PDB file of C-alpha atoms in Angstrom:
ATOM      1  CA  UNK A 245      75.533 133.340  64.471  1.00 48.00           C
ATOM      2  CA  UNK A 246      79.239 133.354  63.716  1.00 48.00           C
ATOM      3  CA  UNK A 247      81.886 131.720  66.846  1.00 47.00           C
ATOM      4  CA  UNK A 248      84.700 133.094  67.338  1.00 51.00           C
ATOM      5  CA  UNK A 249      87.667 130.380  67.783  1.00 49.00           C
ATOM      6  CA  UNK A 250      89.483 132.755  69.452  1.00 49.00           C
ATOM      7  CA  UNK A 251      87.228 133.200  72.145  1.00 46.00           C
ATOM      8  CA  UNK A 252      87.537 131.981  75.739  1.00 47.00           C
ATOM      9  CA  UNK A 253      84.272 130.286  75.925  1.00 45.00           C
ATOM     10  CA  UNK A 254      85.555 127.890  73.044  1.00 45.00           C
ATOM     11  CA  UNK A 255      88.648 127.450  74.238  1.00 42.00           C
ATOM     12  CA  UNK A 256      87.072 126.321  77.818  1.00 44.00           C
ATOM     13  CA  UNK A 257      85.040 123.997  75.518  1.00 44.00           C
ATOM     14  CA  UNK A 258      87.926 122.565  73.830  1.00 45.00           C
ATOM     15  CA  UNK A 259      89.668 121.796  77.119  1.00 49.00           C
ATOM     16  CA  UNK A 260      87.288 119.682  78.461  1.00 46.00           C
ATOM     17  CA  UNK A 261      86.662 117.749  75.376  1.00 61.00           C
ATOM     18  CA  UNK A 262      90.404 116.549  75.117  1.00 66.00           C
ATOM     19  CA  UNK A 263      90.498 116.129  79.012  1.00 60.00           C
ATOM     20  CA  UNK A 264      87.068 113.825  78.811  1.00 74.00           C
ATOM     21  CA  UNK A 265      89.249 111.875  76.052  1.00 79.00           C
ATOM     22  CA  UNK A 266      91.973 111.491  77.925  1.00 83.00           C
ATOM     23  CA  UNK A 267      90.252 110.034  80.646  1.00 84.00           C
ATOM     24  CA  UNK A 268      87.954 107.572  79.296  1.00 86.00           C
ATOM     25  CA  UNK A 269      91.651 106.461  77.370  1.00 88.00           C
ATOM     26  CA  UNK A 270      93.201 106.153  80.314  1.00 88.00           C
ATOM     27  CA  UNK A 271      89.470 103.879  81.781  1.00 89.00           C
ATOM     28  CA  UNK A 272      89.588 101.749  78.931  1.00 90.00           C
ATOM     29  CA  UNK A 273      93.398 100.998  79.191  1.00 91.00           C
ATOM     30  CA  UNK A 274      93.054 100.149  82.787  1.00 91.00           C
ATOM     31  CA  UNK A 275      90.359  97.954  82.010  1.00 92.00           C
ATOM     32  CA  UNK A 276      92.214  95.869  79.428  1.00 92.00           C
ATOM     33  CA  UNK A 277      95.171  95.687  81.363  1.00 92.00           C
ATOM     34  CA  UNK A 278      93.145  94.475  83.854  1.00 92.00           C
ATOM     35  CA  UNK A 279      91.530  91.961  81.867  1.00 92.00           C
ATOM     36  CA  UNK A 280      94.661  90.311  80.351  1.00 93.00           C
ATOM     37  CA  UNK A 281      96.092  89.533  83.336  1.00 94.00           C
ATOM     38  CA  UNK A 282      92.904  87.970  85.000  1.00 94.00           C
ATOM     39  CA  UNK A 283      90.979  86.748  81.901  1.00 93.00           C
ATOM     40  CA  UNK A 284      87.841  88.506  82.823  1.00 95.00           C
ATOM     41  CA  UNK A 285      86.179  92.157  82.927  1.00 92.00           C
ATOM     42  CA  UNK A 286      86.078  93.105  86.256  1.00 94.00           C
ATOM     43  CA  UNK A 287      84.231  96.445  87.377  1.00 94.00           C
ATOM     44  CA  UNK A 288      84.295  97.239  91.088  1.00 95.00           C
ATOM     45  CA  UNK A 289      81.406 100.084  92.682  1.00 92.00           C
ATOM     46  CA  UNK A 290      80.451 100.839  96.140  1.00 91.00           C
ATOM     47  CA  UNK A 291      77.153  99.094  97.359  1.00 82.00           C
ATOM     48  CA  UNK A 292      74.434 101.695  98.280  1.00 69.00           C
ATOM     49  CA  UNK A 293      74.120 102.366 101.686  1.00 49.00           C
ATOM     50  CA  UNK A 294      70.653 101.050 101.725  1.00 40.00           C
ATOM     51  CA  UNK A 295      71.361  97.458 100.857  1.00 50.00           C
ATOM     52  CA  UNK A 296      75.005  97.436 102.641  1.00 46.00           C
ATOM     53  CA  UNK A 297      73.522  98.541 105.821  1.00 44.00           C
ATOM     54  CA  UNK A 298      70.967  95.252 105.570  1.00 43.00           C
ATOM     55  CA  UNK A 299      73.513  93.221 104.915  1.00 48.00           C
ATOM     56  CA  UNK A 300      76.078  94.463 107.249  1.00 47.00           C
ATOM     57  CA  UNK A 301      73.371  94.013 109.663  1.00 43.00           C
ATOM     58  CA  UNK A 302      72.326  90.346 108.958  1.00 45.00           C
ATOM     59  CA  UNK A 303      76.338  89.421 108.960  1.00 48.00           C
ATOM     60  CA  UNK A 304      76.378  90.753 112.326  1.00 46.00           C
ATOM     61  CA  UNK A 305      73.190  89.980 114.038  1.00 43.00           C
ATOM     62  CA  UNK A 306      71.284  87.224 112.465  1.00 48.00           C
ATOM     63  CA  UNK A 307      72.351  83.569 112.770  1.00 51.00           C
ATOM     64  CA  UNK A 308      72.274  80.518 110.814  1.00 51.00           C
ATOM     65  CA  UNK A 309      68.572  79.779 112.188  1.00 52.00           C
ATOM     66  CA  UNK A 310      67.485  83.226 110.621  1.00 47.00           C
ATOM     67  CA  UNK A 311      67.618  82.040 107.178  1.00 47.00           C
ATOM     68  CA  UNK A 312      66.270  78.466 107.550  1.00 55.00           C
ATOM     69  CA  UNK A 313      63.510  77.391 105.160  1.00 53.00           C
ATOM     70  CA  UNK A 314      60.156  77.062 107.392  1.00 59.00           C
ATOM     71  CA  UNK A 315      57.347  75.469 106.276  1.00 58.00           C
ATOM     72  CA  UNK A 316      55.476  78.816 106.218  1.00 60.00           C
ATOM     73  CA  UNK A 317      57.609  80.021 103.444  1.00 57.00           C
ATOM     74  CA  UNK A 318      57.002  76.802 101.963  1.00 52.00           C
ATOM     75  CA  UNK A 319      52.974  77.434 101.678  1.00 53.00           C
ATOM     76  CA  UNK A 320      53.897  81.133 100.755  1.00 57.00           C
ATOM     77  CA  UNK A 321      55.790  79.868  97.944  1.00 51.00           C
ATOM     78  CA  UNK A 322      53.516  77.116  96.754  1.00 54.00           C
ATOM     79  CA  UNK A 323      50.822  79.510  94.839  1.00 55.00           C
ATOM     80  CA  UNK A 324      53.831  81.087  92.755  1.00 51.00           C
ATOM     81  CA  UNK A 325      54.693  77.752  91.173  1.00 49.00           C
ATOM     82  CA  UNK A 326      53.758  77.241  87.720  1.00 53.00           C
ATOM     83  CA  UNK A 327      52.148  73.807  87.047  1.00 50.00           C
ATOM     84  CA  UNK A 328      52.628  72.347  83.652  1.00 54.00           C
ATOM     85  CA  UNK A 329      48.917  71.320  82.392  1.00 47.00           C
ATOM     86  CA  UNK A 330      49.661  69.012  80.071  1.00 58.00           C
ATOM     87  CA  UNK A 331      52.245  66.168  80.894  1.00 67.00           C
ATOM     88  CA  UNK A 332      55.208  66.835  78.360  1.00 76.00           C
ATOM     89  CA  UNK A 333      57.698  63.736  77.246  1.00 83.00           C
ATOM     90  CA  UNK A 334      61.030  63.583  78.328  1.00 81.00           C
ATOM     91  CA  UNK A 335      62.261  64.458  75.029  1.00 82.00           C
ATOM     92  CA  UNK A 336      60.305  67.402  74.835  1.00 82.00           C
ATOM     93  CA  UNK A 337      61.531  68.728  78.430  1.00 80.00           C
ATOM     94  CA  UNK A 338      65.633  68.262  77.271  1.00 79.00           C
ATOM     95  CA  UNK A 339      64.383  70.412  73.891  1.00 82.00           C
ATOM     96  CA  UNK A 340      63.065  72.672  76.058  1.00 80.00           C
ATOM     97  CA  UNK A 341      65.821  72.924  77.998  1.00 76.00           C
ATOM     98  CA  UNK A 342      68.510  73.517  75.520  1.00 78.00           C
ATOM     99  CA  UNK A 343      66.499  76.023  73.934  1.00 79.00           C
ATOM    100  CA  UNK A 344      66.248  78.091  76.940  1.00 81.00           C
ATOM    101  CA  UNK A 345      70.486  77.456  77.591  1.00 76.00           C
ATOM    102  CA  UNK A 346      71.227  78.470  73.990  1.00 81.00           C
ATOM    103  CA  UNK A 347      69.448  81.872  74.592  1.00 85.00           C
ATOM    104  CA  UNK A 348      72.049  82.713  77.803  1.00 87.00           C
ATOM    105  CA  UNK A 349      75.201  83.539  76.595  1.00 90.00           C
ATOM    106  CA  UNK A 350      75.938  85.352  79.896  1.00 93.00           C
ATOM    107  CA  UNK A 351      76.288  85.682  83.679  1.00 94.00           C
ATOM    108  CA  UNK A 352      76.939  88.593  85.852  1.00 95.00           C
ATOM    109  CA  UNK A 353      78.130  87.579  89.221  1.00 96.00           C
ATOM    110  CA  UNK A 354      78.045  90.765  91.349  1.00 96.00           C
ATOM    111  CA  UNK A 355      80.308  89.422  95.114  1.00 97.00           C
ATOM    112  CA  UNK A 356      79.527  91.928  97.726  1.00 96.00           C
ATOM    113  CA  UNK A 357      82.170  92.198 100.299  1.00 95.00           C
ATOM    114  CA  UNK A 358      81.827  93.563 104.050  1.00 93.00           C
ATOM    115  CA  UNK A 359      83.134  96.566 103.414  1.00 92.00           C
ATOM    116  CA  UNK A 360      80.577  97.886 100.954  1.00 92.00           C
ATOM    117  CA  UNK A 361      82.293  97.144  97.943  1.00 95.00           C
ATOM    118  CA  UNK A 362      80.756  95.085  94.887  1.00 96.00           C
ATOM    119  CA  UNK A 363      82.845  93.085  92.136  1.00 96.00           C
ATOM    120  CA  UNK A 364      81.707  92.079  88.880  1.00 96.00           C
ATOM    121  CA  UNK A 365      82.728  89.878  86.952  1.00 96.00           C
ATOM    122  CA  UNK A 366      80.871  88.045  83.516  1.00 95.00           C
ATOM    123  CA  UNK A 367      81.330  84.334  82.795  1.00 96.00           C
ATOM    124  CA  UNK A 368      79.336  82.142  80.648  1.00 94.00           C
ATOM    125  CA  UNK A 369      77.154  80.103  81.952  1.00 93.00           C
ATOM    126  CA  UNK A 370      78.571  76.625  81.368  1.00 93.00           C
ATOM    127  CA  UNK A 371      81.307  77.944  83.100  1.00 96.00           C
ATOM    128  CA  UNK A 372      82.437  76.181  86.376  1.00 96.00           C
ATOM    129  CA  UNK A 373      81.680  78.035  89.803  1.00 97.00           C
ATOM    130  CA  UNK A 374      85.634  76.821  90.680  1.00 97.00           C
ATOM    131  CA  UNK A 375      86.471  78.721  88.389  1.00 97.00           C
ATOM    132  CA  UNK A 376      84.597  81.676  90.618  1.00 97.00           C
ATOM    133  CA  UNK A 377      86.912  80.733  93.455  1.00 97.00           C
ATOM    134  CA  UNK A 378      89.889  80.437  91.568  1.00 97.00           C
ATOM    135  CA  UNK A 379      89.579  84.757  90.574  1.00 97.00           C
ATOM    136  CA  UNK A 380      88.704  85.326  93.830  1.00 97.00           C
ATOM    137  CA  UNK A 381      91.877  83.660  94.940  1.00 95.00           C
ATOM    138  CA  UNK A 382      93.836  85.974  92.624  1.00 96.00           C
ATOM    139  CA  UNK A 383      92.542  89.323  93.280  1.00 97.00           C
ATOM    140  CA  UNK A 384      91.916  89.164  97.300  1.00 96.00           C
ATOM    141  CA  UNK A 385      94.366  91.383  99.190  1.00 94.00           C
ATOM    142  CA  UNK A 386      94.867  88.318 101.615  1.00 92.00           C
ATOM    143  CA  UNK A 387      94.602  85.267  99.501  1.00 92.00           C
ATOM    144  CA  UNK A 388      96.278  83.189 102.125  1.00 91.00           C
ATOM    145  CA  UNK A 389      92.958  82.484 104.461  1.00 91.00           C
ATOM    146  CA  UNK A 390      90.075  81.009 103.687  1.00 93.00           C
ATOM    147  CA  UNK A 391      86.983  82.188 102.965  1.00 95.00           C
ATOM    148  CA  UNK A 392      83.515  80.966 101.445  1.00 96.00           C
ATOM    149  CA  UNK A 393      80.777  82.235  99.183  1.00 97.00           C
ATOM    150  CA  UNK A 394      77.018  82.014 100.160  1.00 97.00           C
ATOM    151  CA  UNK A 395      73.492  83.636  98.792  1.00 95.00           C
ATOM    152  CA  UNK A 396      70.690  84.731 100.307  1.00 91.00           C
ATOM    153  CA  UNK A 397      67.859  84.019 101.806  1.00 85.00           C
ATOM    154  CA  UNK A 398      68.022  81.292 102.984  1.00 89.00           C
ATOM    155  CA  UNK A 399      71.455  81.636 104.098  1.00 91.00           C
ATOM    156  CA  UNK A 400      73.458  78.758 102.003  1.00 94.00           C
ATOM    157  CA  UNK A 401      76.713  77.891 101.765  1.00 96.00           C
ATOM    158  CA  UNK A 402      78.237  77.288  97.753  1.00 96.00           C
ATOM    159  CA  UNK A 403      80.301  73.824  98.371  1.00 95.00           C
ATOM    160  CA  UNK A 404      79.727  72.455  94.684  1.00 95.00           C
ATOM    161  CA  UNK A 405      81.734  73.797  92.863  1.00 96.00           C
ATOM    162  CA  UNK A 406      81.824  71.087  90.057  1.00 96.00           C
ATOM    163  CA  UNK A 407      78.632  72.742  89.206  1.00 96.00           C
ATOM    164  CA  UNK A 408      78.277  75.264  86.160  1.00 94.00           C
ATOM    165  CA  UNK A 409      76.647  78.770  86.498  1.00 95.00           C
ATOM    166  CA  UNK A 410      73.806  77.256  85.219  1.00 92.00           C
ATOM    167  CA  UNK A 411      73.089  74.481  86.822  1.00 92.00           C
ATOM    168  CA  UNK A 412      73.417  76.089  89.897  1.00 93.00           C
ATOM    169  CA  UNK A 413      70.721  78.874  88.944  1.00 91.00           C
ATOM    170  CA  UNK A 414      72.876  81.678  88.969  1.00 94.00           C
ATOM    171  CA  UNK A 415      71.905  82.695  85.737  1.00 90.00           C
ATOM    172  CA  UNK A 416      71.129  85.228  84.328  1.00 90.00           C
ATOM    173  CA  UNK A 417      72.810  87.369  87.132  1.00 92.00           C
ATOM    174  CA  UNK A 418      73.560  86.629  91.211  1.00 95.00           C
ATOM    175  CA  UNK A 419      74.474  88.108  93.998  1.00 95.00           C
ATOM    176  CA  UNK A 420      77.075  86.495  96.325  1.00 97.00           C
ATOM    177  CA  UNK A 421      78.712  87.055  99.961  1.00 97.00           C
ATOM    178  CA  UNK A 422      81.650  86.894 100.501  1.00 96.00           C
ATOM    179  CA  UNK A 423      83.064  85.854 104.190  1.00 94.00           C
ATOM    180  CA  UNK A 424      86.351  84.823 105.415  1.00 92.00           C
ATOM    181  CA  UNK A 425      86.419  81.122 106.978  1.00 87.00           C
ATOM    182  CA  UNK A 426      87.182  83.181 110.643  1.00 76.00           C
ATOM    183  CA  UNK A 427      89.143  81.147 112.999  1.00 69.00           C
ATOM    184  CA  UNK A 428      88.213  80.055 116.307  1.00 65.00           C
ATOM    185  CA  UNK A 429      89.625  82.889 118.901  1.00 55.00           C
ATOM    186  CA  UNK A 430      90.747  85.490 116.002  1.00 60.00           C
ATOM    187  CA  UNK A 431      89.796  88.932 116.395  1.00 60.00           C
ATOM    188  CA  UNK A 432      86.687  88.967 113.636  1.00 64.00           C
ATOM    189  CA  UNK A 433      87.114  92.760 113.424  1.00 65.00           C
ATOM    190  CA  UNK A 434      90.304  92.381 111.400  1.00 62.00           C
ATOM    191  CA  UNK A 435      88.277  90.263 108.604  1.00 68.00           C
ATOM    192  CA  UNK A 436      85.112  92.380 108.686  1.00 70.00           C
ATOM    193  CA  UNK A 437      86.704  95.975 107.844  1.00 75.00           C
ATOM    194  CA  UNK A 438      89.276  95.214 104.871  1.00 77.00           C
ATOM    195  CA  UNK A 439      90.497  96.096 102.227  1.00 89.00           C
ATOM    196  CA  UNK A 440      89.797  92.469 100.629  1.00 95.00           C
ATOM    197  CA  UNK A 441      90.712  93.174  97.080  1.00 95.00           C
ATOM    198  CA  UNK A 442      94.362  94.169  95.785  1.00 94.00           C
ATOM    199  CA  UNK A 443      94.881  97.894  95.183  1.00 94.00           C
ATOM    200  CA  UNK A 444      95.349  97.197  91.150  1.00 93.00           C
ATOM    201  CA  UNK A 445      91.493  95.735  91.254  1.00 94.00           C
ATOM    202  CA  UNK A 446      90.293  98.885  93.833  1.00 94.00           C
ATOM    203  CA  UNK A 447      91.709 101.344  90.911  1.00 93.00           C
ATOM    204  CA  UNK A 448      88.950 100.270  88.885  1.00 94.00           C
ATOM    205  CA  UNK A 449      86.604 101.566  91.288  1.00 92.00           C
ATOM    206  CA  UNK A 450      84.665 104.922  89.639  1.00 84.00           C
ATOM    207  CA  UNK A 451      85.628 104.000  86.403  1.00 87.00           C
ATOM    208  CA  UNK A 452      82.699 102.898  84.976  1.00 74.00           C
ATOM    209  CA  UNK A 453      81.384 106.681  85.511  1.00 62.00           C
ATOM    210  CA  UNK A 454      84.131 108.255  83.622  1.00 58.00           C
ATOM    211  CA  UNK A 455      81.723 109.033  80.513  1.00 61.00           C
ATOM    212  CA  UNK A 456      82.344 109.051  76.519  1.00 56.00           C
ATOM    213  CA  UNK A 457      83.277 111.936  75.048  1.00 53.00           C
ATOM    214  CA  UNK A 458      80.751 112.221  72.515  1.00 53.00           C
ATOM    215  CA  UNK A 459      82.146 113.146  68.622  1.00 52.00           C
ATOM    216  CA  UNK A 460      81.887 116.617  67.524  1.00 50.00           C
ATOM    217  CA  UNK A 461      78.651 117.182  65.246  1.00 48.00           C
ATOM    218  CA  UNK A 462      79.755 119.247  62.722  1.00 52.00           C
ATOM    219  CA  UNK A 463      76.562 120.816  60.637  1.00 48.00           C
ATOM    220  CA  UNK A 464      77.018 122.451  57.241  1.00 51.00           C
ATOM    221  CA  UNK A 465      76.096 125.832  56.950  1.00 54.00           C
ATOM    222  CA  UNK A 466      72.720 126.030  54.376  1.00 56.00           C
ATOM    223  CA  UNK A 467      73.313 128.424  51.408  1.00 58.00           C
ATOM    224  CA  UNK A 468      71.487 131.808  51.750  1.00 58.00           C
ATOM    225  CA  UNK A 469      68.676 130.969  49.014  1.00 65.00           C
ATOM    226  CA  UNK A 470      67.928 134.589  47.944  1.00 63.00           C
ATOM    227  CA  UNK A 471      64.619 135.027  45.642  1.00 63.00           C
ATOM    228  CA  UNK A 472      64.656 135.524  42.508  1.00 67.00           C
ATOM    229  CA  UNK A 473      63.855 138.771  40.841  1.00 68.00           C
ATOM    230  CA  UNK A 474      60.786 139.762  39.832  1.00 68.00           C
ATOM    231  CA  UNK A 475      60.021 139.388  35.951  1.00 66.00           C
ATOM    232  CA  UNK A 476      58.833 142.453  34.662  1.00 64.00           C
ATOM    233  CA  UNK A 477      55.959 142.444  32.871  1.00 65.00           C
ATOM    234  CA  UNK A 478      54.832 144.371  29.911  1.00 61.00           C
ATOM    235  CA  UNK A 479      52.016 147.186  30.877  1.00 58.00           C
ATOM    236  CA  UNK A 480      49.620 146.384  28.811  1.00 58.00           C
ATOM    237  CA  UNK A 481      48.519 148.585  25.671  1.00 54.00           C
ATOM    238  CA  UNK A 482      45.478 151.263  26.464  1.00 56.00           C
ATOM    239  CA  UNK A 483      42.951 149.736  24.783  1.00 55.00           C
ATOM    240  CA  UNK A 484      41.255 151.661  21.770  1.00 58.00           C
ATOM    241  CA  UNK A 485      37.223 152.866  22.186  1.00 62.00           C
ATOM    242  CA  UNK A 486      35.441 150.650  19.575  1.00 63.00           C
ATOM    243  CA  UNK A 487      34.073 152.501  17.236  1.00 64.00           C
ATOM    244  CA  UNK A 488      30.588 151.687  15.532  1.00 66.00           C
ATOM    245  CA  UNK A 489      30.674 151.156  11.359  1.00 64.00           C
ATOM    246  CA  UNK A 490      28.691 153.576   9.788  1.00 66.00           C
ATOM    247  CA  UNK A 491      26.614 151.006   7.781  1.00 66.00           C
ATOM    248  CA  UNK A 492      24.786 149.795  11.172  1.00 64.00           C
ATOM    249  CA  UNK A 493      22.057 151.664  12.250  1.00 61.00           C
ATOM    250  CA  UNK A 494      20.357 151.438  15.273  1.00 58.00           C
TER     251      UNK A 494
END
């Protein structure tokens, strides 16, 4: 089948292809100017509705006693833990341990923020959490007033933030809240409904869906093997009657 270049169908084609390049350019420069000015790769979504919806709802309606630790979910807990059978040295348990260190390279902390917005950003895990708190401080659209991080469930409050990443078990991956520190008497709709990041980090947001334009595939055209011709061959010769000497008699 032979395309005509000229035609509108591959011209259409052609369109989109430098208009899919253009935009994932334009992603990827975003991106890095994002990252040299805050150090880190930061990609911001929208939290599904499901999972924003819970959470909006146990910001708004649960309290403090909702996520205590009860001795129920103690005893619920207790049949998951792994007991070591044989008693190891304490050499052996540090070995261990750096082993399984050495093979994270990586954390992705994904902070979810009241208004249904995610931000992701990767450190390594010997990495400080104050150093957590001091990007947050740079990229909130009101870095002035205070605010805390906590996970969940139970409901805790981070407050060390000497700790690294991985001594605080957020490895490989967490999820954090984020909350402002709301004063006594202040109207808490005004620090429930946002924006909390700057506008510069909120134009990253859909850019992570902009996809790769994927390279051409240009396939060589197979040569037309025709067969060969036939060889002729030579009739062969009509074959002569034998014919019986006269010196044999039957």
């Amino acid at each position: 089948m032979i395309v005509d270049c000229s035609s509108p169908l591959h011209l259409k084609r052609r369109r989109l292809t430098i208009v899919d390049v253009m935009e994932a350019e334009a992603a990827k420069a975003k991106f890095a100017a994002v990252k040299e000015k805050f150090g880190y790769d930061l990609h911001v979504f929208e939290t599904s509705v499901v999972s924003s919806s819970l959470s909006q709802a146990s910001n708004d309606e649960d309290t403090d006693d909702f996520y205590e630790f009860t001795t129920e979910d103690y005893y619920r807990l207790l049949p998951t833990k792994k007991v070591d059978k044989y008693l190891k040295t304490k050499q052996i348990r540090e070995a261990e341990e750096a082993a399984r260190r050495s093979r994270i390279t990586k954390t992705a902390i994904r902070i979810r923020f009241p208004d249904n917005h995610t931000l992701e950003v990767v450190f390594h895990p010997s990495e400080k959490i104050q150093s957590l708190f001091d990007l947050l401080s740079r990229v909130l659209a009101q870095p002035e007033v205070p605010f805390y991080l906590y996970t969940t469930p139970p409901k805790k409050q981070i407050k060390d933030l000497s700790q690294d990443f991985y001594s605080a078990g957020l490895i490989p991956g967490a999820i954090v809240y984020f909350s402002y520190d709301k004063p006594n008497g202040k109207n808490n709709a005004a620090f429930s409904s946002g924006p909390f990041l700057q506008e510069e980090v909120m134009s990253l947001k859909g850019l992570d869906a902009v996809p790769e334009p994927a390279e051409p595939v240009q396939t060589a055209l197979e040569p037309v093997r025709t067969a060969p011709p036939p060889v002729p061959q030579e009739p062969k010769a009509a074959g002569k009657k034998p014919v019986k000497p006269k010196w044999l008699k039957m």
